[in-house]
Tab-separated table of C-alpha atoms and ligand atoms in Angstrom:
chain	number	residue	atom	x	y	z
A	30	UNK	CA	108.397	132.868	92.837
A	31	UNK	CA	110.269	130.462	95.077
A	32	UNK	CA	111.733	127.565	93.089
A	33	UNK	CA	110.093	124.338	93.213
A	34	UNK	CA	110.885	121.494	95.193
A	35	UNK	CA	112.690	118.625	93.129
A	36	UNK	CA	110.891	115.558	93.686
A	37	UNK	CA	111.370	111.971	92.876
A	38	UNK	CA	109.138	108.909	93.268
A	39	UNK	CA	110.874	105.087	92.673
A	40	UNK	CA	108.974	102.274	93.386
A	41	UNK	CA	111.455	99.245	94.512
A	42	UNK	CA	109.767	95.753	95.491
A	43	UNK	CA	106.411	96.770	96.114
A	44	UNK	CA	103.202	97.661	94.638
A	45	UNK	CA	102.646	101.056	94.083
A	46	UNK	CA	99.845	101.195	96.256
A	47	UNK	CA	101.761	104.363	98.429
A	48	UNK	CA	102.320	105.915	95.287
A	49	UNK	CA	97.925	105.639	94.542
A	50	UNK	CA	98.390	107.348	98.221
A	51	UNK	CA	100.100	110.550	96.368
A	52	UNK	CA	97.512	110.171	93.875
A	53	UNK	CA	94.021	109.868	96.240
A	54	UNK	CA	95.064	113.052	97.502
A	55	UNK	CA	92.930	114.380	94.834
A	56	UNK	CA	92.363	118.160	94.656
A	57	UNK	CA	95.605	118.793	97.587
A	58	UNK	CA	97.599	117.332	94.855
A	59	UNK	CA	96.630	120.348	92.724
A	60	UNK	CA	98.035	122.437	95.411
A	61	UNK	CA	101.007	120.073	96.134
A	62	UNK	CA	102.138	120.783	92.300
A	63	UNK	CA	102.138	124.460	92.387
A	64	UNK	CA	104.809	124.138	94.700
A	65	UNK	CA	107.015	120.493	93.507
A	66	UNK	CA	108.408	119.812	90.172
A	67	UNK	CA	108.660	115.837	90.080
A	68	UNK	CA	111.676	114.822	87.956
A	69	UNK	CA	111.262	111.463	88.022
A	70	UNK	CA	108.816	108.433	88.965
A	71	UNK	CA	109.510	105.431	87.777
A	72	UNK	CA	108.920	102.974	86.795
A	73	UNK	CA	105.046	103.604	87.795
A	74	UNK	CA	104.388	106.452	85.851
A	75	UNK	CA	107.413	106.318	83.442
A	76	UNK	CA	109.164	104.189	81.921
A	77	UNK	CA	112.609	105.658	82.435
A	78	UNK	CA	116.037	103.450	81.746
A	79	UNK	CA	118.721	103.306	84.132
A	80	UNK	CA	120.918	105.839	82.217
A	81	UNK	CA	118.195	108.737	82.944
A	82	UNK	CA	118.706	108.713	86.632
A	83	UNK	CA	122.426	107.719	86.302
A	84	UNK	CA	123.661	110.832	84.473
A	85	UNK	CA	121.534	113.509	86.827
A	86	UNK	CA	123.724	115.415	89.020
A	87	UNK	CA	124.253	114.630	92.341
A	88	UNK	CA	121.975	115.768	95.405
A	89	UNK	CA	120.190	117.512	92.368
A	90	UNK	CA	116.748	116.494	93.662
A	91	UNK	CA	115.631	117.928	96.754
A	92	UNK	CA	113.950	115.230	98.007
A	93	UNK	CA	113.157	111.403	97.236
A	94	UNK	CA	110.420	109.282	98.358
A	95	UNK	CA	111.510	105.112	97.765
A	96	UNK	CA	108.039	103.198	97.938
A	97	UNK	CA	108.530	99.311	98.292
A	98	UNK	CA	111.240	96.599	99.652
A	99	UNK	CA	114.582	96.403	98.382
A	100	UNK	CA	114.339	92.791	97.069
A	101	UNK	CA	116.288	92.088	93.762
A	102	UNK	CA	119.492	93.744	91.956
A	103	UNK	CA	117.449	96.244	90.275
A	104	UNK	CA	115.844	97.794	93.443
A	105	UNK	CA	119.786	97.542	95.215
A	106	UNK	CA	121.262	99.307	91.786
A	107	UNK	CA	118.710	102.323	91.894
A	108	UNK	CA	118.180	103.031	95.479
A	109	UNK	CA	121.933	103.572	95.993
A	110	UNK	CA	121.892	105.547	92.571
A	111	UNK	CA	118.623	107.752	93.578
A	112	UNK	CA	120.295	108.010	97.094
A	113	UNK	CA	123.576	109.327	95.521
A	114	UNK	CA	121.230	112.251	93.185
A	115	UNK	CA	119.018	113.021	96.344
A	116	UNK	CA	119.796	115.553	99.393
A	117	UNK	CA	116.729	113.835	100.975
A	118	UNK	CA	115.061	110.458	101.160
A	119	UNK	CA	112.442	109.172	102.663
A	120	UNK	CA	111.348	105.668	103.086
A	121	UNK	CA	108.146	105.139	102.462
A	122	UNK	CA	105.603	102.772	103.407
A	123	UNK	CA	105.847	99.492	105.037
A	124	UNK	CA	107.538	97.592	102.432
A	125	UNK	CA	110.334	100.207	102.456
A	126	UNK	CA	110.435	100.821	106.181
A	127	UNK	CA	110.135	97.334	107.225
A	128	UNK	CA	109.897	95.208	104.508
A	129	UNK	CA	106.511	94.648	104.495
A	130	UNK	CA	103.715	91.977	103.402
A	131	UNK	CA	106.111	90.626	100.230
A	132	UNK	CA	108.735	89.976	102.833
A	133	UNK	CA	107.480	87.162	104.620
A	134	UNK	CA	108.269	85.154	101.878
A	135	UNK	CA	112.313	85.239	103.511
A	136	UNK	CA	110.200	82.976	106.068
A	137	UNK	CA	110.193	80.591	103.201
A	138	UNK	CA	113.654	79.450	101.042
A	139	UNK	CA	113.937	80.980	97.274
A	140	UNK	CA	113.473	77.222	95.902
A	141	UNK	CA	109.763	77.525	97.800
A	142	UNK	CA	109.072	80.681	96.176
A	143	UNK	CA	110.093	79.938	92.790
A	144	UNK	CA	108.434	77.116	93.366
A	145	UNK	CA	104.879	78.407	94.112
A	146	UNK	CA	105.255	81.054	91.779
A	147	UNK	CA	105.941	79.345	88.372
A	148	UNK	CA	104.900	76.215	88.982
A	149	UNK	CA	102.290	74.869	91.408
A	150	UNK	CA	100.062	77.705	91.455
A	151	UNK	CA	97.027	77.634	90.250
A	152	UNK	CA	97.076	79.432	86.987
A	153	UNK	CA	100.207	78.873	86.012
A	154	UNK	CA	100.534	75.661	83.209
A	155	UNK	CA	104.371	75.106	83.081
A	156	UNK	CA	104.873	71.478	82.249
A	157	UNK	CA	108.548	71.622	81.416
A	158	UNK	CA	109.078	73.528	84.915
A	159	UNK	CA	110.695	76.404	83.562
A	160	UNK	CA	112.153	78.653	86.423
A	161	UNK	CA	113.036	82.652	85.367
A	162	UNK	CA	116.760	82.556	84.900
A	163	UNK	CA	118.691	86.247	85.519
A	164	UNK	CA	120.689	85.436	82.083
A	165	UNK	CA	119.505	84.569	78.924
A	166	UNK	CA	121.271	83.584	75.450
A	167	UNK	CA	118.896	84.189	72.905
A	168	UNK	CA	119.168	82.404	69.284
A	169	UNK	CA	122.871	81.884	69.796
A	170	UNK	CA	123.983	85.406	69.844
A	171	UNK	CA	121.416	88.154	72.562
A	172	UNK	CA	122.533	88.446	75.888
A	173	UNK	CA	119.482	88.797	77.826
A	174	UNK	CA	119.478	89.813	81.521
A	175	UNK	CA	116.490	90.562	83.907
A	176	UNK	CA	117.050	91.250	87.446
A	177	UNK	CA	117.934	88.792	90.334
A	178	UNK	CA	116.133	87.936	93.021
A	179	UNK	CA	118.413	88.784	96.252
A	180	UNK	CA	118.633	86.342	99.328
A	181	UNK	CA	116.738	88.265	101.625
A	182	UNK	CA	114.475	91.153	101.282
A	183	UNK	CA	115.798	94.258	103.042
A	184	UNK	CA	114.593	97.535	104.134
A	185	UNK	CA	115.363	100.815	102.014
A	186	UNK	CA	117.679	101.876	104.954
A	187	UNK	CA	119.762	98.649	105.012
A	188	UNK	CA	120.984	99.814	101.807
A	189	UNK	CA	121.415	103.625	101.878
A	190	UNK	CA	120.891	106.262	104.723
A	191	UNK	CA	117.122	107.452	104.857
A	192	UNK	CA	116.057	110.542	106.602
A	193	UNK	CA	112.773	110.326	106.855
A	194	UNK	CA	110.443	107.280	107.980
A	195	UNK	CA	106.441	107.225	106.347
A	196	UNK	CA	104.663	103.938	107.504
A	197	UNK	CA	101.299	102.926	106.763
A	198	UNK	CA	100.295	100.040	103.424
A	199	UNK	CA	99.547	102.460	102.127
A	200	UNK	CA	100.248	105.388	103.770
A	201	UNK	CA	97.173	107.159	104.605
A	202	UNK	CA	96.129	109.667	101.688
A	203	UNK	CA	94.935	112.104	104.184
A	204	UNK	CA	98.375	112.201	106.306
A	205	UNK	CA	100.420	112.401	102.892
A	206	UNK	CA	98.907	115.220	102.431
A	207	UNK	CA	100.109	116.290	105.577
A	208	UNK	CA	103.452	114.965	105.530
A	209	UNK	CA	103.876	117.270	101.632
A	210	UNK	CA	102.372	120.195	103.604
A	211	UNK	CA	105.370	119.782	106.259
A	212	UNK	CA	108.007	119.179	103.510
A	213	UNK	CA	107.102	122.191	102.184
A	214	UNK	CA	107.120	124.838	104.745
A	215	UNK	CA	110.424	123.408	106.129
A	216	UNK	CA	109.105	121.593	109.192
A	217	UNK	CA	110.277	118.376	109.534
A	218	UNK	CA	111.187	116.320	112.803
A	219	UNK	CA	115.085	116.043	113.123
A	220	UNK	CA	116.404	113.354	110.857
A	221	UNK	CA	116.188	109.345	111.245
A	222	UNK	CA	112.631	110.236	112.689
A	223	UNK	CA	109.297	109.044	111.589
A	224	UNK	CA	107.180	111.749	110.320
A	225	UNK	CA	104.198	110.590	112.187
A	226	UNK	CA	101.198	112.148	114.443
A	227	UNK	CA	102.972	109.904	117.171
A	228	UNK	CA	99.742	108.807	118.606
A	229	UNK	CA	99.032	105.052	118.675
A	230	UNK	CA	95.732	103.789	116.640
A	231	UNK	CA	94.023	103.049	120.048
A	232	UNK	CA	94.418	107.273	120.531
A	233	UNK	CA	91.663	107.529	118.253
A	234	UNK	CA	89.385	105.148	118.578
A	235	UNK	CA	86.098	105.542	119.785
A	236	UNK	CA	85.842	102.326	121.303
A	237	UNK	CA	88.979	102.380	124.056
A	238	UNK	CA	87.864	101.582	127.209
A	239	UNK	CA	90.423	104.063	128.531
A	240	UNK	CA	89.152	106.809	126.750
A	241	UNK	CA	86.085	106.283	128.001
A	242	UNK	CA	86.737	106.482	131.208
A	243	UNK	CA	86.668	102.289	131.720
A	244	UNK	CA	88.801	99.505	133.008
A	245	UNK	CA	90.819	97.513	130.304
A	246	UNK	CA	89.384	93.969	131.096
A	247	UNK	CA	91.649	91.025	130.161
A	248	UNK	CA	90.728	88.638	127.412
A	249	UNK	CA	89.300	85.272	128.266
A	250	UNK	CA	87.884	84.238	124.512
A	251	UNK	CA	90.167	84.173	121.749
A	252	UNK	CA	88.038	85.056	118.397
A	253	UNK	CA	89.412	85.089	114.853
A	254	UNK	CA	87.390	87.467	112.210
A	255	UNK	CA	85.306	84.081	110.721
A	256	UNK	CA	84.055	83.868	114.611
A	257	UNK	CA	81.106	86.136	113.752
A	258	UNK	CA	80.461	90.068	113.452
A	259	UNK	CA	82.394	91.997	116.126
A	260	UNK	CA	80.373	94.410	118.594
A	261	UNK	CA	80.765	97.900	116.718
A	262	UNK	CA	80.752	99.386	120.174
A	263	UNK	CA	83.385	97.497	122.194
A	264	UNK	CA	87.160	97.339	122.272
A	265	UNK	CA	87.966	94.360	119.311
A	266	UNK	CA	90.798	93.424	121.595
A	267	UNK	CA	89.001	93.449	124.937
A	268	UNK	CA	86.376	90.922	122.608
A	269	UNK	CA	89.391	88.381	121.809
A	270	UNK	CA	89.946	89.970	118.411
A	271	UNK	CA	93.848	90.453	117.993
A	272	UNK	CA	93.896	94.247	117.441
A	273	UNK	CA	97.433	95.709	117.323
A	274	UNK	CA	96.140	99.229	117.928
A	275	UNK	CA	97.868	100.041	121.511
A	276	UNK	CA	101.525	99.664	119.332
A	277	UNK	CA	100.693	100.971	116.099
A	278	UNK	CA	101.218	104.360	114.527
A	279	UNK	CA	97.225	105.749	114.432
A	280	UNK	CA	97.856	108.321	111.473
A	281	UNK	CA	95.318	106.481	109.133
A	282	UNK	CA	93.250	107.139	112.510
A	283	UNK	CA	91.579	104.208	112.721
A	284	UNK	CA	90.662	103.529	109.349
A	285	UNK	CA	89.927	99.841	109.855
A	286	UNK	CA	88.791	100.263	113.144
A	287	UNK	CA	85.556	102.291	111.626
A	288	UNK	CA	85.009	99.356	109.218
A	289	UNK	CA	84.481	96.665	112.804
A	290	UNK	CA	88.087	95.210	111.489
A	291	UNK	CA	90.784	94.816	114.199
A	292	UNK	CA	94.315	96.958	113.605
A	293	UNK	CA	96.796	94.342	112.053
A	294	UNK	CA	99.538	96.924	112.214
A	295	UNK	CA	100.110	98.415	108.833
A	296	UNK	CA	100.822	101.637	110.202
A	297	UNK	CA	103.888	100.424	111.870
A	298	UNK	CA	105.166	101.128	115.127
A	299	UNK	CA	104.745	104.116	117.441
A	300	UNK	CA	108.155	105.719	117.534
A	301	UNK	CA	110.562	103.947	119.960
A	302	UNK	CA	109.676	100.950	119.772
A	303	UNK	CA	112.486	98.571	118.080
A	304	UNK	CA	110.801	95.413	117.633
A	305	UNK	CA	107.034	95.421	115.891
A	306	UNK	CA	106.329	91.843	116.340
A	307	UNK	CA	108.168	91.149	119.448
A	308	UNK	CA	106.088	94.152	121.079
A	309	UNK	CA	102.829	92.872	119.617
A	310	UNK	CA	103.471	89.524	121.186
A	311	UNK	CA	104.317	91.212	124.435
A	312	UNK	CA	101.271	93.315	123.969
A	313	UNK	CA	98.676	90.270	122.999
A	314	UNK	CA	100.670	87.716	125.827
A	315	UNK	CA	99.675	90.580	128.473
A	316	UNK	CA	96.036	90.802	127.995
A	317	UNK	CA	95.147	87.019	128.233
A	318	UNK	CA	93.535	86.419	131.285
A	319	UNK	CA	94.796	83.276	131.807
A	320	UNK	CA	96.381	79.570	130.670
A	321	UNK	CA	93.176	78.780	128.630
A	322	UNK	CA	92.930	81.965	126.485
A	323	UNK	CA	96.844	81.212	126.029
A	324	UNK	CA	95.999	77.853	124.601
A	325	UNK	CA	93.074	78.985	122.762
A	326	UNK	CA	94.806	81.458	120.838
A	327	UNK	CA	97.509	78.795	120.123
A	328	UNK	CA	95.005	76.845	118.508
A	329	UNK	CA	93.289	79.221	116.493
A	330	UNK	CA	96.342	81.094	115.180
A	331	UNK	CA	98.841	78.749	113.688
A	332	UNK	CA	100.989	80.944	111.619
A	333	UNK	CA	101.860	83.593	114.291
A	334	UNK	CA	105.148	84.726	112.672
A	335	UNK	CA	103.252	86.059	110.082
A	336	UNK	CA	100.758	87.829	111.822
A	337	UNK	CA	102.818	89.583	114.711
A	338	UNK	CA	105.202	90.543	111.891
A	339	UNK	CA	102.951	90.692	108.906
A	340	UNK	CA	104.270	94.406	107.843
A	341	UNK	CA	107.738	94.183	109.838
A	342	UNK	CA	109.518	90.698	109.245
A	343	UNK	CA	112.451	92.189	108.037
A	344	UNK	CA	113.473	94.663	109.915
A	345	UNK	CA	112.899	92.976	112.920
A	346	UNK	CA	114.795	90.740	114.869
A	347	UNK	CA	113.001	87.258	113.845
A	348	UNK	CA	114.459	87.973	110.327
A	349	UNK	CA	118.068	87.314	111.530
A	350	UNK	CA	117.453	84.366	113.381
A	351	UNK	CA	115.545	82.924	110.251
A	352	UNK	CA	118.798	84.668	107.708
A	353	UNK	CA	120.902	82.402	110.535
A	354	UNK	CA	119.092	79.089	109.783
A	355	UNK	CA	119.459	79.857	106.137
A	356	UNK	CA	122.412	80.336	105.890
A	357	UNK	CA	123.352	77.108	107.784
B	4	SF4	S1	103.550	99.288	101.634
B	4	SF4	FE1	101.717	98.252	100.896
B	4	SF4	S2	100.891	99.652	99.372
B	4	SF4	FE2	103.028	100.261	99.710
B	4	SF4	S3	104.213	99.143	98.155
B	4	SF4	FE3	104.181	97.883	100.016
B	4	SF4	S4	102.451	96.457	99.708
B	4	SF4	FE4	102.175	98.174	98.273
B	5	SF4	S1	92.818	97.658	120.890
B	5	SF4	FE1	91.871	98.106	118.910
B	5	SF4	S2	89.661	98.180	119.290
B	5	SF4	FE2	90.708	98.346	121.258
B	5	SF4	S3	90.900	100.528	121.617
B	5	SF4	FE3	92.785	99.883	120.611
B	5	SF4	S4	92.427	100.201	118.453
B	5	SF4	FE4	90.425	100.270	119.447
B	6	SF4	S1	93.931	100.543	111.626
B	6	SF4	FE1	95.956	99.582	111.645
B	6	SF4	S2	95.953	98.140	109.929
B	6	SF4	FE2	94.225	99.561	109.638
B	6	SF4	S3	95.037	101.197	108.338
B	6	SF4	FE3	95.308	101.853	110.461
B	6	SF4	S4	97.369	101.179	111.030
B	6	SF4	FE4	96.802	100.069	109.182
């Protein structure tokens, strides 16, 4: 029998919704098993210690799967230590391939953050304004530590070289399945690609005018998802929904497209294309019809940093620019 295919799961700054992905795959999984021995997953399924991946030998597991954005001390430490023990790793998801929905908080400074998070949120009662502190003298005499929160988010493969590219939040169970499948007989696209179908989400969906044989009309009313229920039949975009579909990776084929919802991009974008939000601007901009549907969709939208790069903020080119005014 052939040996089995050493495989590793570590979840960074995310959460662990790609790794459910592995998991909804439900009876393939059985299958997947007979042929992968998984020698570590942590800390989802484990809860490992530094020292257990530290002392495995290097490029001892075949291949590595990093779920999440790399976005304290901890997540820098054991990326470039599962990187080191791995012949093959493969970012995956949108947190890990480009940062993800947890990453627009770089659109905000740390102070903000902390902020919001222990103090004026809802449920949090912290009169004294305590803020988590990344060391800790207990009673006099324990040295506590906890990890520290870096100054920007970054992408798995601004840390350590990645082969392999998975988007999707999360990756679509059915296409993990296929991407395994792939890993397994050896057939993988050349490295530094994404394994992807390569079609865009518009490919598959029932409702593109071009498909159908139609002209792609421009949009003249901007709508927003409160506006009222979609037609089921029609092109979201072509109704003045802001569907990303035409640059998005379609391997979840549509999945929110079949529920009346527009694409918002989770999938990532369709191979060659270096800037997600930039080309989803470019993409929206060019199907206005005119000034008023420009100014329309000004007014309805008034966060549109975080919706053209919702899943993508940090690896694209926005993110510097914003690093630049921190760091002023
Ligand atoms: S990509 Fe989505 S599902 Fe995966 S870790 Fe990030 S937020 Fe969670
Ligand atoms: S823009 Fe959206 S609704 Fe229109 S065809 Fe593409 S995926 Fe379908
Ligand atoms: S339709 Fe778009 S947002 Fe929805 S799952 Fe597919 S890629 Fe993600």
């Amino acid at each position: 029998m052939a040996a089995k295919v050493k495989t590793a799961f570590l979840l960074a700054g995310g959460c662990a919704g790609c790794e459910m992905s592995v998991v909804d795959l439900s009876e393939v999984l059985v299958d997947v098993l007979e042929s992968i021995e998984i020698v570590f997953w942590a800390p989802t399924v484990a809860d490992v210690k530094y020292c257990d991946l530290e002392e495995m030998e290097d490029n001892s597991i075949d291949v590595a799967f990093v779920d999440g954005m790399i976005r304290n001390t901890e997540n820098e430490h054991t990326v470039k230590v599962l990187r080191a023990k791995s012949k093959v790793l493969v970012a995956f998801g949108a947190c890990a391939t480009l940062g993800g929905i947890g990453a627009l908080g770089d659109l905000h400074t740390k102070e903000e953050l902390f902020k919001q998070a222990y103090q004026d949120s809802f449920s949090t009662d912290n009169p004294d304004g305590v803020m988590p502190s990344p060391e800790y003298l207990l009673d006099g005499k324990y040295e506590l530590t906890i990890p520290a929160l870096l100054d920007n988010c970054a992408t798995v493969d601004q840390i350590v070289d990645v082969e392999y590219y998975v988007g999707g939040c999360p990756p679509h169970p059915k296409f993990v399945g296929q991407i395994l499948t792939s890993l397994l007989a050896g057939e993988l696209p050349p490295p530094g690609s994404w394994i992807t179908s390569g079609k865009a989400v518009c490919d598959s969906c029932s409702r593109n005018p071009v498909r159908n044989g139609q002209e792609r009309l421009p949009v003249g009313e901007i709508k927003r998802t409160i506006d009222g229920t979609p037609d089921p039949d029609t092109c979201l975009l072509q109704q003045g929904y802001m569907c990303f579909g035409p640059v998005t990776q379609g391997d979840c084929e549509g999945s929110c497209l079949n529920v009346n919802m527009p694409c918002r991009g989770c999938g990532g974008p369709l191979p060659g294309i270096k800037d997600f939000g930039a080309r989803c601007v470019s993409t929206i901009a060019s199907s206005m019809a005119d000034d008023a549907a420009v100014d329309q969709f000004i007014d309805k939208y008034n966060d549109m940093a975080k919706m053209f790069y919702r899943y993508a903020h940090t690896a694209g080119s926005l993110n510097r620019k914003v690093a630049a005014l921190k760091d002023k």
